[in-house]
Coordinates of C-alpha atoms in Angstrom, one line a residue:
Chain A
X113 CA 0.2 0.1 -0.1
X114 CA 1.6 3.2 -0.8
X115 CA 1.5 6.3 1.5
X116 CA 3.3 8.6 -0.4
X117 CA 1.5 10.5 -2.8
X118 CA 2.5 12.9 -5.6
X119 CA -0.2 15.8 -5.1
X120 CA -2.8 16.3 -2.1
X121 CA -5.3 18.0 -2.0
X122 CA -7.1 19.5 1.4
X123 CA -10.5 20.7 1.2
X124 CA -10.7 23.0 4.4
X125 CA -7.7 24.2 6.0
X126 CA -8.9 24.7 9.6
X127 CA -7.3 22.9 12.7
X128 CA -7.7 19.3 11.3
X129 CA -7.0 20.0 7.8
X130 CA -3.8 22.2 8.5
X131 CA -2.5 19.6 11.0
X132 CA -3.1 17.0 8.2
X133 CA -0.7 19.4 5.8
X134 CA 1.7 19.7 8.5
X135 CA 1.8 15.8 9.0
X136 CA 2.0 15.0 5.2
X137 CA 4.7 17.7 4.8
X138 CA 6.9 16.8 7.8
X139 CA 6.4 12.9 6.8
X140 CA 7.5 13.1 3.4
X141 CA 3.9 11.3 2.3
X142 CA 3.1 13.9 -0.4
X143 CA 5.2 16.0 -2.8
X144 CA 2.9 18.9 -3.0
X145 CA 0.0 19.7 -1.1
X146 CA -2.3 21.9 -1.9
X147 CA -5.4 23.4 0.1
X148 CA -8.7 25.2 -0.4
X149 CA -10.2 27.6 1.7
X150 CA -12.7 30.0 1.9
X151 CA -11.0 33.0 2.5
X152 CA -7.8 33.9 1.8
X153 CA -6.7 35.0 5.2
X154 CA -7.2 31.8 6.4
X155 CA -5.1 30.4 3.4
X156 CA -2.6 33.0 4.2
X157 CA -1.9 31.5 7.5
X158 CA -2.1 27.8 6.5
X159 CA 1.0 28.9 3.9
X160 CA 3.2 30.5 6.1
X161 CA 2.9 27.6 8.4
X162 CA 3.9 25.3 6.0
X163 CA 1.0 23.4 6.4
X164 CA 0.4 23.6 2.5
X165 CA 2.0 24.7 -0.6
X166 CA -0.4 26.2 -2.7
X167 CA -3.8 27.9 -1.7
X168 CA -7.1 27.9 -3.7
X169 CA -10.7 29.3 -3.3
X170 CA -11.7 27.1 -6.3
X171 CA -12.3 23.4 -5.5
X172 CA -11.8 22.2 -8.9
X173 CA -8.5 23.9 -9.5
X174 CA -7.0 22.5 -6.1
X175 CA -8.2 18.8 -6.7
X176 CA -7.6 18.5 -10.6
X177 CA -4.0 16.5 -10.6
X178 CA -4.5 15.3 -6.7
X179 CA -4.2 11.6 -6.0
X180 CA -5.3 12.1 -2.8
X181 CA -8.2 14.3 -1.3
X182 CA -9.0 14.9 2.2
X183 CA -12.4 17.0 2.9
X184 CA -12.0 18.6 5.7
X185 CA -15.0 21.2 5.8
X186 CA -18.1 20.8 8.4
X187 CA -20.3 18.1 7.7
X188 CA -22.9 19.6 6.4
X189 CA -21.0 20.8 3.0
X190 CA -19.6 17.7 2.4
X191 CA -22.2 15.9 0.7
X192 CA -22.3 18.7 -1.9
X193 CA -18.3 18.5 -1.8
X194 CA -18.5 14.8 -2.7
X195 CA -20.9 15.8 -5.6
X196 CA -17.8 18.4 -6.8
X197 CA -15.0 16.0 -6.1
X198 CA -17.0 13.0 -8.1
X199 CA -17.0 15.6 -11.1
X200 CA -13.6 17.3 -11.0
X201 CA -11.4 14.6 -9.4
X202 CA -8.9 12.4 -11.3
X203 CA -11.2 9.0 -11.5
X204 CA -8.2 7.0 -9.7
X205 CA -7.8 9.4 -6.8
X206 CA -8.7 8.3 -3.4
X207 CA -11.0 10.2 -1.2
X208 CA -11.7 10.6 2.2
X209 CA -13.0 13.0 5.0
X210 CA -12.4 13.9 8.2
X211 CA -16.3 14.8 10.0
X212 CA -17.6 13.5 13.3
X213 CA -20.9 11.7 11.6
X214 CA -20.7 9.3 9.2
X215 CA -24.0 7.9 8.1
X216 CA -25.3 10.6 6.0
X217 CA -22.2 11.1 4.3
X218 CA -21.4 7.4 3.4
X219 CA -24.8 7.3 2.4
X220 CA -24.7 9.9 -0.3
X221 CA -21.3 8.6 -1.3
X222 CA -22.8 4.9 -1.5
X223 CA -25.5 6.2 -3.7
X224 CA -23.8 8.8 -5.9
X225 CA -20.4 7.2 -6.3
X226 CA -19.7 4.2 -8.7
X227 CA -19.2 1.1 -7.1
X228 CA -16.3 0.3 -6.4
X229 CA -16.0 3.4 -4.5
X230 CA -12.6 5.2 -3.8
X231 CA -14.2 7.8 -1.4
X232 CA -14.3 6.2 2.0
X233 CA -15.1 7.9 5.1
X234 CA -12.9 8.8 8.0
X235 CA -13.3 10.7 11.6
X236 CA -10.4 11.2 13.4
X237 CA -11.0 11.4 17.2
X238 CA -8.8 14.7 17.4
X239 CA -9.4 17.9 17.8
X240 CA -10.6 20.1 20.6
X241 CA -12.5 23.4 21.4
X242 CA -9.4 25.5 19.3
X243 CA -9.9 25.5 15.3
X244 CA -8.0 27.3 12.7
X245 CA -4.9 26.7 10.8
X246 CA -3.1 29.0 13.7
X247 CA -3.8 26.2 15.9
X248 CA -2.7 23.5 14.0
X249 CA 0.4 20.6 14.9
X250 CA 2.1 18.3 13.0
X251 CA 1.5 15.3 15.4
X252 CA -2.3 15.7 16.2
X253 CA -3.0 12.8 14.9
X254 CA 0.2 11.0 16.8
X255 CA -1.7 8.0 18.9
X256 CA -5.1 9.3 18.8
X257 CA -7.7 7.0 17.0
X258 CA -8.8 7.4 13.4
X259 CA -12.3 5.6 12.7
X260 CA -12.4 4.4 9.0
X261 CA -15.6 3.2 7.4
X262 CA -15.6 -0.4 6.3
X263 CA -18.9 -2.2 4.7
X264 CA -20.0 -3.6 1.2
X265 CA -19.2 -1.6 -1.9
X266 CA -15.7 -0.3 -1.0
X267 CA -12.6 -0.3 -3.1
X268 CA -10.3 -2.4 -1.2
X269 CA -7.1 -0.6 -2.7
X270 CA -8.4 3.0 -1.5
X271 CA -9.8 1.3 1.7
X272 CA -6.4 -0.1 2.2
X273 CA -4.5 3.3 1.3
X274 CA -7.2 5.3 3.4
X275 CA -5.8 3.1 6.5
X276 CA -2.4 3.6 5.5
X277 CA -2.9 7.2 5.2
X278 CA -3.7 7.7 9.1
X279 CA -1.0 4.7 10.4
X280 CA 1.4 7.0 8.5
X281 CA 0.5 9.8 10.7
X282 CA 0.7 8.4 13.6
X283 CA -3.0 7.3 14.4
X284 CA -4.6 4.1 15.3
X285 CA -7.1 3.1 13.4
X286 CA -10.5 1.3 13.5
X287 CA -12.7 0.1 10.9
X288 CA -16.5 0.4 11.6
X289 CA -20.0 0.8 10.0
X290 CA -20.7 3.9 9.5
X291 CA -24.5 3.4 11.6
X292 CA -22.9 1.6 14.1
X293 CA -20.2 4.8 14.1
X294 CA -22.7 7.2 14.5
X295 CA -24.8 5.3 17.0
X296 CA -22.1 5.0 19.3
X297 CA -20.4 8.6 18.9
X298 CA -24.2 9.8 19.9
X299 CA -23.3 8.8 23.0
X300 CA -19.8 9.1 23.8
X301 CA -19.1 12.6 21.7
X302 CA -22.5 14.0 20.2
X303 CA -24.8 13.8 23.5
X304 CA -21.9 14.5 26.0
X305 CA -21.0 17.7 23.5
X306 CA -24.7 19.1 24.1
X307 CA -24.6 18.1 27.7
X308 CA -21.6 20.7 28.2
X309 CA -22.9 23.4 26.7
X310 CA -26.5 22.7 28.7
X311 CA -24.7 22.6 31.6
X312 CA -22.7 26.1 30.8
X313 CA -26.0 27.5 30.1
X314 CA -27.0 27.0 34.1
X315 CA -24.8 30.1 35.0
X316 CA -27.3 31.9 32.4
X317 CA -27.9 35.2 34.6
X318 CA -25.8 34.9 37.6
X319 CA -22.8 36.8 38.0
X320 CA -19.2 36.8 38.6
X321 CA -19.3 32.8 39.0
X322 CA -15.4 32.5 38.8
X323 CA -15.0 31.9 42.4
X324 CA -17.5 29.3 42.4
X325 CA -16.5 27.2 39.3
X326 CA -13.8 24.8 40.0
X327 CA -12.0 22.2 38.0
X328 CA -14.8 19.9 37.2
X329 CA -17.0 22.5 36.0
X330 CA -14.0 24.0 33.7
X331 CA -13.6 20.4 32.4
X332 CA -17.1 19.3 31.9
X333 CA -17.7 22.6 30.2
X334 CA -14.0 22.8 28.3
X335 CA -15.9 21.3 24.6
X336 CA -18.9 24.1 25.2
X337 CA -16.5 26.6 23.9
X338 CA -16.3 24.7 20.3
X339 CA -17.3 26.1 17.5
X340 CA -21.5 26.2 17.2
X341 CA -21.8 25.7 13.7
X342 CA -19.4 22.7 13.7
X343 CA -22.1 20.5 16.5
X344 CA -25.1 22.0 14.7
X345 CA -23.9 20.3 11.5
X346 CA -23.1 16.9 13.7
X347 CA -26.8 17.1 15.3
X348 CA -28.1 17.7 12.0
X349 CA -26.6 14.7 10.4
X350 CA -27.0 12.5 13.2
X351 CA -30.4 13.4 14.4
X352 CA -32.0 10.1 14.8
X353 CA -29.1 8.9 17.1
X354 CA -28.5 12.1 18.9
X355 CA -32.5 12.1 19.8
X356 CA -32.8 8.6 20.9
X357 CA -29.2 9.2 23.0
X358 CA -30.8 12.7 24.3
X359 CA -33.5 11.0 25.5
X360 CA -32.0 8.2 27.6
X361 CA -29.4 11.2 29.1
X362 CA -32.8 12.8 30.3
X363 CA -34.1 9.3 31.7
X364 CA -31.0 9.1 33.3
X365 CA -31.0 12.4 35.0
X366 CA -34.6 11.7 35.9
X367 CA -33.9 9.1 37.9
X368 CA -31.2 11.1 39.8
X369 CA -33.9 13.7 40.7
X370 CA -36.3 11.1 41.5
X371 CA -33.6 9.7 44.0
X372 CA -32.6 13.0 45.0
X373 CA -36.5 14.5 45.5
X374 CA -37.1 10.9 47.8
X375 CA -34.0 11.3 49.6
X376 CA -33.2 7.7 48.5
X377 CA -29.2 6.9 49.9
X378 CA -29.1 3.6 48.4
X379 CA -30.2 4.8 45.0
X380 CA -28.2 7.8 44.7
X381 CA -25.0 5.5 45.7
X382 CA -26.3 3.1 43.0
X383 CA -26.3 5.8 40.4
X384 CA -22.9 7.6 41.5
X385 CA -21.6 4.2 41.3
X386 CA -22.9 3.1 38.3
X387 CA -21.5 6.1 36.7
X388 CA -18.2 5.6 38.1
X389 CA -18.1 2.3 36.8
X390 CA -18.8 3.2 33.4
X391 CA -16.3 5.9 33.6
X392 CA -13.5 3.3 34.3
X393 CA -14.6 0.7 32.2
X394 CA -14.0 2.9 28.9
X395 CA -10.4 4.3 30.6
X396 CA -9.7 1.6 32.4
X397 CA -5.9 1.4 31.3
X398 CA -6.1 4.9 32.2
X399 CA -7.4 4.7 35.3
X400 CA -4.5 5.9 37.8
X401 CA -4.3 9.0 35.5
X402 CA -5.1 12.1 37.7
X403 CA -5.2 14.7 34.7
Chain B
X103 CA -5.9 38.1 63.6
X104 CA -3.8 35.4 64.1
X105 CA -3.0 32.2 61.8
X106 CA -0.7 30.1 64.4
X107 CA -2.4 27.9 66.3
X108 CA -0.6 26.0 69.4
X109 CA -2.5 22.9 68.6
X110 CA -5.2 22.1 65.4
X111 CA -7.0 18.9 65.0
X112 CA -8.1 17.8 61.6
X113 CA -11.4 15.1 61.8
X114 CA -10.8 13.1 58.5
X115 CA -7.7 12.8 56.7
X116 CA -8.3 12.3 53.2
X117 CA -7.3 14.2 50.8
X118 CA -8.7 17.7 51.8
X119 CA -8.0 16.8 55.8
X120 CA -4.5 15.5 55.0
X121 CA -3.1 18.5 52.6
X122 CA -4.4 21.1 55.1
X123 CA -2.4 19.4 57.3
X124 CA 0.4 19.4 55.2
X125 CA 0.1 22.9 54.4
X126 CA -0.3 24.1 58.5
X127 CA 3.0 22.0 59.0
X128 CA 5.0 23.4 55.9
X129 CA 3.9 26.7 56.5
X130 CA 4.6 26.6 60.4
X131 CA 0.8 27.7 60.8
X132 CA 0.3 24.8 63.9
X133 CA 2.8 23.5 66.3
X134 CA 0.9 20.3 66.8
X135 CA -1.4 18.7 64.3
X136 CA -3.8 16.1 65.6
X137 CA -5.5 14.0 63.0
X138 CA -8.7 12.0 63.4
X139 CA -9.7 9.0 61.2
X140 CA -12.1 5.6 61.1
X141 CA -9.0 3.6 60.0
X142 CA -5.7 3.0 61.7
X143 CA -4.5 2.4 58.1
X144 CA -5.9 5.7 56.8
X145 CA -4.2 7.6 59.6
X146 CA -1.1 5.6 59.2
X147 CA -0.9 7.4 55.8
X148 CA -1.3 10.8 57.1
X149 CA 1.2 10.2 59.8
X150 CA 3.8 8.5 57.1
X151 CA 3.1 11.6 54.9
X152 CA 3.8 14.2 57.8
X153 CA 0.5 15.9 57.7
X154 CA -0.3 14.8 61.3
X155 CA 1.6 14.8 63.9
X156 CA -0.6 12.4 66.4
X157 CA -3.7 10.0 64.5
X158 CA -6.7 9.3 66.9
X159 CA -9.5 7.2 66.1
X160 CA -11.1 9.0 68.7
X161 CA -12.9 12.3 68.4
X162 CA -13.0 13.6 71.7
X163 CA -9.5 12.6 72.3
X164 CA -8.1 14.5 69.4
X165 CA -9.8 17.9 70.1
X166 CA -9.7 18.4 73.6
X167 CA -6.3 20.9 73.5
X168 CA -7.0 21.9 69.9
X169 CA -7.5 25.9 68.9
X170 CA -8.4 25.4 65.5
X171 CA -10.8 22.4 64.3
X172 CA -11.5 21.1 60.7
X173 CA -13.9 19.0 59.9
X174 CA -13.2 17.2 57.1
X175 CA -15.6 14.2 57.1
X176 CA -18.4 14.1 54.4
X177 CA -21.3 16.4 54.5
X178 CA -23.7 13.8 56.0
X179 CA -21.5 13.5 59.0
X180 CA -21.0 17.1 59.6
X181 CA -23.9 17.7 61.8
X182 CA -23.4 15.1 64.2
X183 CA -19.8 16.2 64.4
X184 CA -20.8 20.0 65.0
X185 CA -22.8 17.9 68.3
X186 CA -19.8 16.3 69.4
X187 CA -17.2 19.4 68.6
X188 CA -19.3 21.4 70.8
X189 CA -19.8 19.3 73.4
X190 CA -15.7 18.6 73.6
X191 CA -14.0 21.3 72.2
X192 CA -12.7 24.1 74.2
X193 CA -14.5 26.8 74.2
X194 CA -12.5 29.5 72.5
X195 CA -11.8 26.9 69.8
X196 CA -12.3 28.1 66.5
X197 CA -13.9 25.4 64.2
X198 CA -14.9 25.1 60.4
X199 CA -15.5 22.6 57.8
X200 CA -14.5 21.6 54.4
X201 CA -17.9 20.3 52.4
X202 CA -19.5 21.2 49.4
X203 CA -22.8 22.5 50.6
X204 CA -23.3 24.9 53.4
X205 CA -27.0 25.7 54.1
X206 CA -27.8 22.2 55.9
X207 CA -25.0 22.3 57.9
X208 CA -24.7 25.9 58.6
X209 CA -28.6 26.1 59.5
X210 CA -27.5 23.1 62.2
X211 CA -25.0 25.0 63.7
X212 CA -27.1 28.4 63.9
X213 CA -29.6 25.8 65.6
X214 CA -27.3 24.4 68.0
X215 CA -23.9 26.6 68.7
X216 CA -24.2 29.7 71.2
X217 CA -24.0 32.8 69.7
X218 CA -22.1 34.8 68.8
X219 CA -20.9 31.3 66.8
X220 CA -17.3 30.0 66.5
X221 CA -17.9 27.6 64.2
X222 CA -17.9 29.1 60.3
X223 CA -18.7 26.9 57.5
X224 CA -16.1 26.7 54.7
X225 CA -15.9 25.2 51.2
X226 CA -12.5 25.3 49.6
X227 CA -12.8 25.0 45.6
X228 CA -10.1 21.9 45.7
X229 CA -10.2 18.4 45.2
X230 CA -10.5 15.9 42.6
X231 CA -11.7 12.2 41.8
X232 CA -8.5 11.4 44.0
X233 CA -9.2 10.7 47.3
X234 CA -7.4 9.6 50.2
X235 CA -4.4 10.9 52.4
X236 CA -2.0 9.3 49.8
X237 CA -2.9 12.0 47.2
X238 CA -2.3 14.8 49.9
X239 CA -0.1 18.2 48.9
X240 CA 0.9 20.6 50.6
X241 CA -0.5 23.2 47.9
X242 CA -3.7 21.9 47.4
X243 CA -5.4 25.1 48.3
X244 CA -2.6 27.2 46.6
X245 CA -4.5 29.8 44.3
X246 CA -7.9 28.1 44.6
X247 CA -11.0 29.5 46.1
X248 CA -12.1 29.1 49.4
X249 CA -16.0 29.8 50.4
X250 CA -16.4 31.3 53.5
X251 CA -19.9 31.6 55.7
X252 CA -21.2 35.0 56.3
X253 CA -24.1 36.0 57.7
X254 CA -25.5 37.5 61.1
X255 CA -24.8 35.6 64.3
X256 CA -21.1 34.7 63.7
X257 CA -18.3 35.4 66.2
X258 CA -16.2 38.4 64.4
X259 CA -12.9 37.1 65.9
X260 CA -13.5 33.7 64.7
X261 CA -14.7 34.7 61.3
X262 CA -11.6 36.6 60.8
X263 CA -9.5 33.4 61.6
X264 CA -10.8 31.0 59.5
X265 CA -10.8 33.7 56.5
X266 CA -6.9 34.1 57.9
X267 CA -6.5 30.2 57.9
X268 CA -7.3 29.8 54.2
X269 CA -5.2 32.7 53.2
X270 CA -2.4 31.3 55.0
X271 CA -2.8 28.3 53.3
X272 CA -2.6 30.1 49.7
X273 CA -6.0 30.1 48.9
X274 CA -8.4 33.6 47.8
X275 CA -11.2 34.0 50.0
X276 CA -15.0 34.7 49.1
X277 CA -17.5 35.5 51.6
X278 CA -20.9 34.4 50.9
X279 CA -24.5 33.6 52.0
X280 CA -25.1 29.4 53.0
X281 CA -28.2 29.4 51.0
X282 CA -26.8 31.5 48.3
X283 CA -24.0 29.3 47.8
X284 CA -25.6 26.1 48.0
X285 CA -28.3 27.7 44.9
X286 CA -24.7 28.6 42.8
X287 CA -23.0 25.3 43.7
X288 CA -25.9 23.1 42.5
X289 CA -25.3 25.3 39.0
X290 CA -21.4 24.8 38.9
X291 CA -21.1 21.7 40.8
X292 CA -23.4 19.7 41.9
X293 CA -25.6 18.8 38.8
X294 CA -23.0 18.8 36.4
X295 CA -21.5 16.3 38.6
X296 CA -24.7 14.3 38.3
X297 CA -24.4 15.0 34.9
X298 CA -20.9 13.8 34.2
X299 CA -22.3 10.4 35.5
X300 CA -25.2 10.4 33.4
X301 CA -23.0 10.8 30.5
X302 CA -20.9 8.1 31.9
X303 CA -23.7 5.8 32.1
X304 CA -24.9 6.2 28.4
X305 CA -21.9 3.7 27.5
X306 CA -23.3 1.1 29.4
X307 CA -23.5 -2.3 27.8
X308 CA -21.3 -1.4 25.1
X309 CA -18.0 -3.2 24.6
X310 CA -14.7 -1.7 24.5
X311 CA -15.7 2.0 23.6
X312 CA -12.3 3.2 24.1
X313 CA -11.6 4.2 19.9
X314 CA -15.0 6.0 20.1
X315 CA -14.2 7.8 23.3
X316 CA -12.1 11.2 22.8
X317 CA -10.8 14.0 24.7
X318 CA -14.3 15.6 25.0
X319 CA -15.8 12.6 26.9
X320 CA -12.5 11.9 29.1
X321 CA -13.1 15.5 30.5
X322 CA -16.6 15.4 30.8
X323 CA -16.9 12.2 32.8
X324 CA -13.6 12.7 34.5
X325 CA -15.5 14.0 37.9
X326 CA -17.4 10.7 37.4
X327 CA -14.5 8.7 38.6
X328 CA -15.5 10.5 42.4
X329 CA -16.3 8.8 45.4
X330 CA -20.2 8.3 45.8
X331 CA -20.8 8.4 49.0
X332 CA -19.2 12.0 48.7
X333 CA -21.9 12.9 46.1
X334 CA -24.9 11.3 47.5
X335 CA -24.3 13.3 51.1
X336 CA -24.0 16.7 48.3
X337 CA -27.1 15.7 47.1
X338 CA -28.8 14.9 50.2
X339 CA -27.8 18.1 51.6
X340 CA -28.5 20.2 49.0
X341 CA -31.5 18.6 47.7
X342 CA -33.8 21.7 47.0
X343 CA -31.6 23.5 44.7
X344 CA -30.2 19.9 43.1
X345 CA -33.7 19.2 42.0
X346 CA -34.6 22.4 40.8
X347 CA -31.5 23.0 38.7
X348 CA -31.4 19.4 37.1
X349 CA -35.3 20.6 36.1
X350 CA -33.9 23.7 34.3
X351 CA -30.6 21.0 32.7
X352 CA -33.4 18.8 31.6
X353 CA -35.3 21.6 30.2
X354 CA -32.5 22.8 28.2
X355 CA -31.6 19.4 26.9
X356 CA -35.0 19.1 25.8
X357 CA -34.6 22.4 23.8
X358 CA -31.8 20.6 22.0
X359 CA -33.7 17.7 21.5
X360 CA -36.6 19.5 19.9
X361 CA -34.2 21.6 17.7
X362 CA -32.4 18.5 16.5
X363 CA -36.1 16.6 15.7
X364 CA -37.3 19.6 14.3
X365 CA -33.4 20.1 11.8
X366 CA -34.0 23.8 13.3
X367 CA -30.6 25.4 12.6
X368 CA -31.2 28.6 13.7
X369 CA -32.2 27.5 17.2
X370 CA -28.9 24.6 17.5
X371 CA -26.8 27.7 16.3
X372 CA -28.2 29.8 19.2
X373 CA -28.3 27.1 21.9
X374 CA -24.3 26.4 21.0
X375 CA -23.4 30.1 20.8
X376 CA -25.2 30.1 24.3
X377 CA -23.4 27.7 25.7
X378 CA -20.5 28.8 24.1
X379 CA -20.7 32.5 25.4
X380 CA -21.8 30.8 28.6
X381 CA -18.5 28.7 29.3
X382 CA -16.0 31.8 28.3
X383 CA -18.2 34.4 30.6
X384 CA -17.3 32.3 33.2
X385 CA -13.6 31.6 32.4
X386 CA -13.3 34.8 30.1
X387 CA -9.8 35.3 31.7
X388 CA -8.7 31.7 31.4
X389 CA -10.3 32.1 27.3
X390 CA -7.2 31.4 25.8
X391 CA -6.5 28.3 27.7
X392 CA -6.3 25.4 25.9
X393 CA -6.2 22.8 28.6

């Protein structure tokens, strides 16, 4: 499997795109990296950081020679971008994306792209509440999980190439069906993010809460500082799982509320113990991590 | 205001108590520190760490000569401890506590202690999901906020001494009425903690979620790894505010759910932007902090 590309195009030079550009350059995985942005000012930062070699405001100009195309725009814009890439890219180009929901996007590709398909969806578990090429780092993907689409109808070589790409920038790849991906991510990411925003909103109308907000509040609400349009798109492209999981969350909160109202000591112990155990189960290897 | 004590007694030598002992010793704020534990094994760790000079399994023996008594047991046990301290301590001893709820405890003291009262409630915004004297550090309170009870009926000298004590171990003191404290802390701490546990529980029944759990999930659920009995006591001693705030949280989550179900882009943008702004409002001075 080749992980060296003559020409790579990164559509969207934000944190994820520009960091991938830096990693491709630093690890010599692409000879030339083209970047596409919506604003020249953002492209200029990516150019200055060395994340891309050439900046483009026009997608078709940027991708026409590319062997690798990585769509790094918000989830809502990816279906239209897939249409454009299918129309303008070289037929043997390998195409992937980096968005946090997969079912809507992979279904769109399955319905519109030829089989076997050379677009393979990806979701790197990287990024933070920071965004923009100014925060890009070449090791963003190092040691992170990247979830790569699996299923019928995919081009085997393209699938292997996408996996090899992420491994080449240091990531640990896990294959997953897009619908199952979205069901699980609603639980581990999308609804937790909504809850983080909702918890931050509990402080509305209060003044000078800084003395009352400790490390717990700070950690819990950290992701609420993220970009609204990113999370709006995630909700819209995974609405079924997000809705269902929000119901599940409200149901657990209602159990806590009932136990508090009834001053049910045993039930409160059980609920907090369940939460503690669930947290330790996910991060058992990090149980001693005090960070 | 004196911040040097001949003899200090710390009732409960867990993380908060043993860290206070270390700070008192290191800063020479107390000549002798007595520690009270429920188990000898825990006292032995506190002794070995140098957090206390003498370990006691019996409260009355430990406090009889103390000028300063700090109750560091879980919230649920503090009222009974206040009764015992009132009965056995020197009449001029200064007494405080470190629990995360204040109204139940301060009301109990107001009803049972003589006026002007020499028990002044405290709540240091310190601690973590770690617990036990093995995690104690002498700088736990350094740069942290400590919320100190204010209101009528308090002994002025004792009030100033408690404030001076926390400032002497490096903390920033903020005075607050106990009921207002509990109302605000339900929003910034108690309900966020419940939500963290509830979010962790969304992973129940799923296996091997590690690849799907990123930094957001890890941060949001960190405090869910805390000690169940501590948080159960917090819920039980602040049940009114916790119940009301849980209703508020579920109401905001329902707004998100409605917007997701209706695919209401503008409303989702507004909600996420509200969450983002609320988070930045609390931590405005830390807005650039990527941690």
